[in-house]
Structures are given as structure tokens and as C-alpha cells.
Coordinates of C-alpha atoms in Angstrom, one line a residue:
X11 CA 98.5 93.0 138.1
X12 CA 97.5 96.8 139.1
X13 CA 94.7 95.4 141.4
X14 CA 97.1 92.9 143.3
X15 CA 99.9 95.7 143.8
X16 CA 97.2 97.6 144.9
X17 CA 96.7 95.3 147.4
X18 CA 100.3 94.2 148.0
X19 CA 99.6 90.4 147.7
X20 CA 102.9 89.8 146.0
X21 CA 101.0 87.7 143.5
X22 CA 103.0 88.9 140.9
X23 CA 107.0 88.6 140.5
X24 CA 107.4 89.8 136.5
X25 CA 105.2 90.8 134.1
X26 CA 104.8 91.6 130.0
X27 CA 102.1 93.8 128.8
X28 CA 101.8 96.3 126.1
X29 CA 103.8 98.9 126.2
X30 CA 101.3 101.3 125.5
X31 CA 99.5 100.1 129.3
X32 CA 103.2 100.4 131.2
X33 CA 103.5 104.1 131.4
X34 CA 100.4 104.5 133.7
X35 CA 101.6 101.4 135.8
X36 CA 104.8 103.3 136.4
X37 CA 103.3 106.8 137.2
X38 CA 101.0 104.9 139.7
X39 CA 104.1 103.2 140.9
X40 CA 103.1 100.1 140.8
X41 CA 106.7 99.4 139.0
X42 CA 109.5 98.1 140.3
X43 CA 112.7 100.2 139.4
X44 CA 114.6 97.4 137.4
X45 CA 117.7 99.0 138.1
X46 CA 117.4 98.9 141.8
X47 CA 118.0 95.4 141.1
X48 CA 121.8 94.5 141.1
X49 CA 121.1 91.2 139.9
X50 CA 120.3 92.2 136.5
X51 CA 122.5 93.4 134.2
X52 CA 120.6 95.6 131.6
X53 CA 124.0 96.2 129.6
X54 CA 124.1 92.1 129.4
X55 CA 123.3 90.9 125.7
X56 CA 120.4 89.5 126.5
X57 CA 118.4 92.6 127.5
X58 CA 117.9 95.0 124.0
X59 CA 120.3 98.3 124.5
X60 CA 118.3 99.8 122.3
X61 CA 115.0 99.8 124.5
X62 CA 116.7 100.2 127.8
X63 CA 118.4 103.3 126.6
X64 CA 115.3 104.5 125.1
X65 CA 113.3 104.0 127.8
X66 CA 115.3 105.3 130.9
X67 CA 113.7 108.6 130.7
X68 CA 115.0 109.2 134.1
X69 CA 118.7 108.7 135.1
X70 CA 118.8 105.6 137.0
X71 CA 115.3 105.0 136.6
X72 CA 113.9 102.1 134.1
X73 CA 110.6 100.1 134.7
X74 CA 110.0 98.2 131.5
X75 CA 112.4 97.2 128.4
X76 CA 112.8 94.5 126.4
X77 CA 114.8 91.2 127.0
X78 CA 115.4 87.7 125.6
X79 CA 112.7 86.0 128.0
X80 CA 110.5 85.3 124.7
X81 CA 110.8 86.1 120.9
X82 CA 108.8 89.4 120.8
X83 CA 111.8 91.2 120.1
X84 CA 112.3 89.4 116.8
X85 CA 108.9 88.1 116.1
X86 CA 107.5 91.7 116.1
X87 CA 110.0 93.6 114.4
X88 CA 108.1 95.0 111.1
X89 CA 109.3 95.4 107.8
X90 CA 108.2 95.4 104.3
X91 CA 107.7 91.7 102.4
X92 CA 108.0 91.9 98.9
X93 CA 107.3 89.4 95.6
X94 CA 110.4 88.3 93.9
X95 CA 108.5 87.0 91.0
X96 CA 107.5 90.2 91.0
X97 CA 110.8 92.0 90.5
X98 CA 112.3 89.9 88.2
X99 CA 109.0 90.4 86.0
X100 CA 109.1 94.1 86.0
X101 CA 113.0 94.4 86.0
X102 CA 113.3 95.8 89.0
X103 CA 116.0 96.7 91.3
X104 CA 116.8 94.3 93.5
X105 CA 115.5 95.5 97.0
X106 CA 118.2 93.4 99.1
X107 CA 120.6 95.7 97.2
X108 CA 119.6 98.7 97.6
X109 CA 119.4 97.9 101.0
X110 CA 122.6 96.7 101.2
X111 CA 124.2 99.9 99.4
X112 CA 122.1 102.4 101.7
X113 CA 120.0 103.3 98.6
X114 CA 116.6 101.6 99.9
X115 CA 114.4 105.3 100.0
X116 CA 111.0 106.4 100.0
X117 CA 111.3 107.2 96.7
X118 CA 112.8 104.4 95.5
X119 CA 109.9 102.6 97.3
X120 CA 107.2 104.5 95.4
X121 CA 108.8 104.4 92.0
X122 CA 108.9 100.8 92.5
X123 CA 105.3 100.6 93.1
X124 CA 104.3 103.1 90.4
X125 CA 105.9 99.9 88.3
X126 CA 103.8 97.5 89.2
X127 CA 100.4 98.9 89.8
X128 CA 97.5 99.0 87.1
X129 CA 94.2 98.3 86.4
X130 CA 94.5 94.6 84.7
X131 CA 91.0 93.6 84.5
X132 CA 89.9 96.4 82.6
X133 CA 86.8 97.1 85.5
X134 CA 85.7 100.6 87.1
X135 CA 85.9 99.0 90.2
X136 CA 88.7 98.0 92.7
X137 CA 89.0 94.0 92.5
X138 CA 92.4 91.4 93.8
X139 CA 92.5 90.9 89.8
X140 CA 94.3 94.2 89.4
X141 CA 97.7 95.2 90.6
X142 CA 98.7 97.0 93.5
X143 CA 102.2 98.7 94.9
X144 CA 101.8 97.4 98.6
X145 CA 99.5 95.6 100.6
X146 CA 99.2 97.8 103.6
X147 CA 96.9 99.4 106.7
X148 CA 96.8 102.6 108.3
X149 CA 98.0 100.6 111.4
X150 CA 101.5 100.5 109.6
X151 CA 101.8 104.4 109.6
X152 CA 104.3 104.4 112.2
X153 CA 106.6 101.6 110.2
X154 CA 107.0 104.2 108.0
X155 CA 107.4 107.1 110.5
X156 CA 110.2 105.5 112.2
X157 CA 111.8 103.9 109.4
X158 CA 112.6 107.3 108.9
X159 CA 114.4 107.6 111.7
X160 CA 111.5 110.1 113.0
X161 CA 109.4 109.9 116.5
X162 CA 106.7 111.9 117.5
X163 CA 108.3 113.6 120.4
X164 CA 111.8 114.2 121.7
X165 CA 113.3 114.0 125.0
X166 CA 114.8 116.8 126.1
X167 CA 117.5 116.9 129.5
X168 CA 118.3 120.2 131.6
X169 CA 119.8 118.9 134.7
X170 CA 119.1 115.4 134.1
X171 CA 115.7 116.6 133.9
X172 CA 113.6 115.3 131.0
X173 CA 110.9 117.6 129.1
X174 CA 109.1 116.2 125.8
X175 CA 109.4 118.2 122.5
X176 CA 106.8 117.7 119.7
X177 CA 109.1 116.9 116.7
X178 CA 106.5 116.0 114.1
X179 CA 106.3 119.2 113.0
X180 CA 110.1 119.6 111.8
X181 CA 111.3 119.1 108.1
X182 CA 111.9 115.6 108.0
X183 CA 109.0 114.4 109.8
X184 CA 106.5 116.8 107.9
X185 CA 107.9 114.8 104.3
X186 CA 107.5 111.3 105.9
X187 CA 103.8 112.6 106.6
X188 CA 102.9 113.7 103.4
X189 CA 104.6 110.6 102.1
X190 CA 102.0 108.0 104.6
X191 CA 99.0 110.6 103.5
X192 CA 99.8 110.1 99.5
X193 CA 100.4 106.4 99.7
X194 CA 97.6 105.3 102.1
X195 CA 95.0 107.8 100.7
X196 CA 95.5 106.2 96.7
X197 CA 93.5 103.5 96.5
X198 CA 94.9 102.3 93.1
X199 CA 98.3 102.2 95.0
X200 CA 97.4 100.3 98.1
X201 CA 95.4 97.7 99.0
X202 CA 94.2 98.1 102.9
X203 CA 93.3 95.1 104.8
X204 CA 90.5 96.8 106.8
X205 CA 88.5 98.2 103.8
X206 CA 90.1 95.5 100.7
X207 CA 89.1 91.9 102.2
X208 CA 91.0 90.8 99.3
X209 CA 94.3 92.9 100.2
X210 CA 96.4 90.2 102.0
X211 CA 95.6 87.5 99.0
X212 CA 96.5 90.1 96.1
X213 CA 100.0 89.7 97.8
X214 CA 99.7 86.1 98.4
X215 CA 98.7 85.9 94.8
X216 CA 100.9 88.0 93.1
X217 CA 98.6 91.1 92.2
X218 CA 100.7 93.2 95.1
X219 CA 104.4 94.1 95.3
X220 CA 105.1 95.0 98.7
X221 CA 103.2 93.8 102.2
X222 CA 103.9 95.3 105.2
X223 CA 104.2 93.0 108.1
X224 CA 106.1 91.6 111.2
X225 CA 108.8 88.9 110.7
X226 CA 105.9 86.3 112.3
X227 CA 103.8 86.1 109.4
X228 CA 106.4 84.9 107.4
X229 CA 105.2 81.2 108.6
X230 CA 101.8 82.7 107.3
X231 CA 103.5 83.7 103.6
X232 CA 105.4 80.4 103.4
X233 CA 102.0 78.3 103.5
X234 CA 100.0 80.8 101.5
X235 CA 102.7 82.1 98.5
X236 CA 103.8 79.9 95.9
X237 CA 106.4 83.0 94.4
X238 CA 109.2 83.5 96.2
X239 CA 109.5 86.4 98.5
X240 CA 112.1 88.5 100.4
X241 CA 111.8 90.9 103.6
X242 CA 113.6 94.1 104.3
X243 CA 112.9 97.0 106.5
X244 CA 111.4 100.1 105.7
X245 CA 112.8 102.3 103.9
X246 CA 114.6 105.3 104.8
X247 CA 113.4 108.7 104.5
X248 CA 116.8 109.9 102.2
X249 CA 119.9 108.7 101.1
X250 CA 121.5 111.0 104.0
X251 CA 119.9 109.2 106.4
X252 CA 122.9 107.2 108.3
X253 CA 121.2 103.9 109.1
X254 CA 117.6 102.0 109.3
X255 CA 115.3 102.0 111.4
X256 CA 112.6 99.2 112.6
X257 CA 109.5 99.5 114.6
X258 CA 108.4 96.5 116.9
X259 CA 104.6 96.1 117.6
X260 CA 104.1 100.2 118.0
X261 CA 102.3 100.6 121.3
X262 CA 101.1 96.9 121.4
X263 CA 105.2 95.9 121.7
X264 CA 105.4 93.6 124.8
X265 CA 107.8 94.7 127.5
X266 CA 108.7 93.2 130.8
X267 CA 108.2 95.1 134.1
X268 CA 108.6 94.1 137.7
X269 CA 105.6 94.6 140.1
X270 CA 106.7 96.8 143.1
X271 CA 105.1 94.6 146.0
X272 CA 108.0 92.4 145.3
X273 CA 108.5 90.1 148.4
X274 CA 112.2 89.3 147.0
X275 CA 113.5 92.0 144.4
X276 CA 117.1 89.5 144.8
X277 CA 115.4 86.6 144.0
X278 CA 113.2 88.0 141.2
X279 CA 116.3 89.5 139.8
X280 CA 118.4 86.3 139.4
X281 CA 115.3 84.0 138.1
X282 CA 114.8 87.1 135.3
X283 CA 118.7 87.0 134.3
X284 CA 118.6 82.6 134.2
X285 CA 115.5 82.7 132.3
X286 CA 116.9 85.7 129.8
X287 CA 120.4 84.0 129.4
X288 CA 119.1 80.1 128.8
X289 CA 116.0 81.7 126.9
X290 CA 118.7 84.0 124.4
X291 CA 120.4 80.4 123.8
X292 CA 118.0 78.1 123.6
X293 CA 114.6 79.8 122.0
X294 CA 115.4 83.3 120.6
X295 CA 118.5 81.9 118.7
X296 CA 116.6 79.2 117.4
X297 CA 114.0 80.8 116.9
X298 CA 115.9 83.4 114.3
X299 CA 118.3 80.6 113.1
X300 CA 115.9 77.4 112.5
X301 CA 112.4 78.8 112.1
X302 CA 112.8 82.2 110.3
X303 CA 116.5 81.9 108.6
X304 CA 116.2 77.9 107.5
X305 CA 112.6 76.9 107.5
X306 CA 110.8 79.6 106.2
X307 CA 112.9 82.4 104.7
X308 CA 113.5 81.1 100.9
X309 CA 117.2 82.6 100.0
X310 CA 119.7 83.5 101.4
X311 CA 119.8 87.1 101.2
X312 CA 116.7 87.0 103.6
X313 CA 118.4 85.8 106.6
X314 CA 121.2 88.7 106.6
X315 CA 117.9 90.6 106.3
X316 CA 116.6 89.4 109.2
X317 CA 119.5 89.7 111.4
X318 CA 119.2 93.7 110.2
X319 CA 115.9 94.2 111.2
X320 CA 116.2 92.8 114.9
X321 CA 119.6 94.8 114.7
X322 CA 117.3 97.9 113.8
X323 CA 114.3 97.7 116.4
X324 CA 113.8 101.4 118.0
X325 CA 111.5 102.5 120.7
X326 CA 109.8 105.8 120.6
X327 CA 109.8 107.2 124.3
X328 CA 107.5 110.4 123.6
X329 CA 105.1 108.2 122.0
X330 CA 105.1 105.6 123.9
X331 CA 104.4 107.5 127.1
X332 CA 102.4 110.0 126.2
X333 CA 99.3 108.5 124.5
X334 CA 97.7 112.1 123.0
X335 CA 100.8 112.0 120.6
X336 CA 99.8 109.2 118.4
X337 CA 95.8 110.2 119.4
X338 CA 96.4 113.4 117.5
X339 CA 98.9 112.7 114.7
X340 CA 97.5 109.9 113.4
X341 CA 94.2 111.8 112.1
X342 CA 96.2 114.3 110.8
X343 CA 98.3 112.8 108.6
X344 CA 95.0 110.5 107.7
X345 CA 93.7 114.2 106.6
X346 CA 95.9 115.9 105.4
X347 CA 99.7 115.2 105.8
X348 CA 102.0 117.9 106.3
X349 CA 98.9 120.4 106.2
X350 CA 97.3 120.0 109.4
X351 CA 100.6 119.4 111.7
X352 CA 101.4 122.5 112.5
X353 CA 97.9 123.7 114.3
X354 CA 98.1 119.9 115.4
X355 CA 101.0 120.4 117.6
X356 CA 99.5 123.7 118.8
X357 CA 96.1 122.1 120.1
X358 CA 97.6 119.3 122.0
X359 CA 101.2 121.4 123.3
X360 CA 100.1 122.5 126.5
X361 CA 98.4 118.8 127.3
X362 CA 101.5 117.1 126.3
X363 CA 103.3 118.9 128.6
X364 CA 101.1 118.7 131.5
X365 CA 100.9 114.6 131.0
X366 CA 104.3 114.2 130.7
X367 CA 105.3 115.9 133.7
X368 CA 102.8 114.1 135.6
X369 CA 104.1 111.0 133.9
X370 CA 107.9 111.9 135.3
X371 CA 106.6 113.3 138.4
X372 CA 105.3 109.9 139.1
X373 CA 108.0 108.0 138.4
X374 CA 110.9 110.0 140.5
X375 CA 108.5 109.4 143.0

């Protein structure tokens, strides 16, 4: 796409791609400002509110959110699957409840797991016979960062002009770190699908209580799981915190953007809003309603669930745009946590600011 706006064939009239690729597109301006379009309506339904608004770093300036064209909005949205075999078993708490009665914490989380895990084949070494609290990657780090309702960076206005603030450092996001560290780092706790090639049967097999996944592989559970199972999303930080929050693919979470060699911006406009409206009829709705809610979910509880999480999906501007954020907090709180943010966020200030402002600078044009 960046090759034939390059060469202003035209070739190209919309686009999806990563989101974590879009920002560089834009600062090259090879985006089309979507809302120098008049023929889409970004406050519509049928576009997410929750992206456009997150990603209009710019007054009047938006060149990639999410809409109904495809499922990615819903199929993507990650959460955390859990065994309800498993529950009743251990006489647990039921998850959908605490959910439903804004109880559904980190700590709750963890105390659940500490229920469940154990060493039940009696071996020094870590097998799928023994028990885990969570079936789960370093990959899903940031469905537990913004389940907390944190973000690596904040946007910042003065004059309608936008500046970056590193917010990983403050209270909340310092806990949620040391929380990812002590989870991901105890290997009696968690089973991790790069290192465990057993970790995603322990939860198909009942030998792991939670799995962290996207609402897509619940077709994947429904053929592999003979226990019933429920999905929620992650859980908040506290019981103070006012709402949940859901991640959707991290930087991988497909966005549409519109080439700027556009030979009919009108045109494009009016096939993008027919294709969103009939599309958020015909195949999202369905898609929520047949395949995930009837087909595969197994109670009823599930499908309110559901609903919740697409409800819940957030964008993270800051780290989304500027790449070095994730580059740099990741491997910290893989070594450390809390420990290393602070000279973290030191190291990588000044860079953060310089690609930022480029990134802006780019944009405005």
C-alpha cells in the first residue's frame, strides 16, 4: 500500500493492517484524513466510539479506527476463559458474579488460582498432570495492564496541542506491574504456551483454571473441552476501579485506513458506510448472536459476558503510536516489575518525546 501511494496509482481505496504499522503510514502521509470525508459518519454505530475517540490525537484529524466492515472488533477482544468444572470442584466463587457485582479483582483472580494449583503427580518436575492457576503468555501482559484501566502513556492537550506523558510509572500502573511480574515469573502458577508445549491442553483438560484468550478461540475450546467453560474479561486492578476494561489484539488489532492517493474520497466514503452498515447487520451481529452466544458459548451467563467485553474494548494511543513504549516496558516488568520502571521511564523520556512529536508533526502536516 505504502509503495503504490508512493507512487499515486490509486491502487488502493481502503485498507486494514495492524495497528502497530498505521502510525508510520500516517506520519509519512500516506493516510487519508477520514474525517475529511463527509460521507462517513464516525459517530454512526457502526464505527467503535471508543477507538475513534482514542485515536483522534489531533482535533479533526483521524486516519485509522475501528468499524463494523469485519468481526475484528469482537473476534479479538481478549478476556480470561475459565473451567466451570473447575469452580464447582474447588467451591469457588462464581466468576460471572463477581463480575457482575464489580468485585472481579486482581486479587480475587490470584486467590482463585492459589486454590487450584498443586503439584498432583507427586514429580520434581513441571508436567500437564499437575495443576495450574492460568494458562497464559507473556504476550497477554497488556490484557492485564489495561484491564486495569492503565496505558503506557497519556495524552496530554495545551492548545489542542497533544504531548505524550509516560504513565507507567504512577501508583496504579506500578501494582498492575508487579502483579504481571509475580504471576508470569511462578512457574507452579502458570503454564506459558511458549515454554509449556502442554499449557493450552492442561486447560483443555482440566489441570488449569484460567486461559487467557480472544473471544475466537472459543470455537477452538468448544471442539477441544469436554468441562464446561465461561469467559469474562480481565480483571480489574481494585474494587474502586469504576468499570472494565478489554484489550483487542494489542498492536496486532486490525484498523481500517484510507490511502491518501484517493481518486474519489466521495465515493470511497459512501462504499465504506454501505459496507459498515449491511456488514453491522448482517455479519457482526450474527456473528456475536449465532456463532459465539448460541453455538459455542455453553450458558447463558456467557453471552451477557460477551456483549461486556465488545462493550469494553479500549485503544491505548501512547502505545500504539509510539512503539519504544511497549519496546521498553515489556522487559522491565519481565525483570523486575515495579523495580526497574522508574529508571525505565528515564532512559527512554527524551526519545519518546522526540518520536511523538515527529509522529504529530507528520500528521498536521
Amino acid at each position: 500500500m505504502m509503495n503504490e501511494v508512493k507512487a499515486a496509482s490509486g491502487a488502493y481505496d481502503i485498507a486494514y493492517q495492524w495497528a502497530m504499522k498505521l502510525p508510520g503510514a500516517a506520519g509519512q502521509s500516506a493516510l487519508y484524513n477520514i474525517l475529511d470525508i463527509p460521507e462517513i459518519r464516525t459517530d454512526a454505530a457502526w464505527w467503535n466510539s471508543n477507538s475513534v475517540e482514542a485515536l483522534t490525537l489531533v482535533p479533526g484529524k483521524l486516519f485509522y479506527a475501528s468499524n463494523a466492515i469485519n468481526c475484528f472488533n469482537a473476534s479479538e477482544a481478549h478476556g480470561l476463559y475459565f473451567n466451570n468444572h473447575l469452580v464447582d470442584a474447588y467451591g469457588l466463587e462464581s466468576p460471572y458474579e463477581l463480575v457482575k457485582n464489580g468485585g472481579w479483582t486482581l486479587g480475587k483472580m490470584y486467590g482463585m488460582m492459589e486454590a487450584v494449583m498443586s503439584n498432583a503427580d507427586g514429580s520434581e518436575e513441571r508436567t500437564a498432570e499437575d495443576m495450574y492457576g492460568i494458562t497464559s503468555g507473556w504476550g497477554a501482559v497488556m490484557v492485564y495492564y489495561h484491564g486495569c484501566g492503565e496505558k503506557l502513556g497519556e495524552i496530554r492537550y495545551e492548545n489542542d496541542t497533544p504531548s505524550i506523558d509516560i504513565t507507567f510509572t504512577e501508583e496504579r500502573g506500578l501494582k498492575a506491574a508487579d502483579w504481571i511480574y509475580k504471576v508470569q515469573t511462578d512457574r507452579a502458577m502458570t503454564a506459558d504456551p511458549v515454554s509449556d508445549p502442554w499449557a493450552n491442553s492442561v486447560f483443555y483438560n482440566s489441570h488449569a483454571l484460567f486461559y487467557v484468550a480472544a473471544l475466537y478461540n472459543m470455537t477452538t475450546l468448544r471442539e477441544n473441552m469436554e468441562d464446561d467453560f465461561g469467559v469474562i474479561p480481565s480483571p480489574k486492578l481494585d474494587e474502586a476501579q469504576e468499570r472494565y476494561y478489554v484489550t483487542c489484539g494489542g498492536r496486532n488489532s486490525p484498523l481500517m485506513c484510507v490511502p491518501a492517493d484517493q481518486q474519489d474520497a466521495s465515493r470511497t466514503g459512501n462504499i465504506v458506510e454501505a459496507l459498515s452498515i449491511y456488514s453491522a447487520e448482517r455479519l457482526v451481529e450474527p456473528y456475536i448472536e449465532v456463532l459465539l452466544s448460541e453455538k459455542y458459548a455453553r450458558d447463558e451467563d456467557t453471552k451477557g459476558m460477551i456483549r461486556l467485553m465488545i462493550d469494553s474494548v479500549t485503544w491505548d494511543a501512547g502505545f500504539l503510536t509510539v512503539q519504544l513504549f511497549f519496546d521498553a516496558w515489556y522487559p522491565a516488568v519481565a525483570q523486575g516489575g515495579s523495580e526497574t520502571m522508574a529508571s525505565t521511564a528515564q532512559k527512554i523520556r527524551s526519545k519518546v518525546d522526540r518520536e511523538f512529536a515527529k509522529y504529530i508533526d507528520g500528521i498536521i502536516g
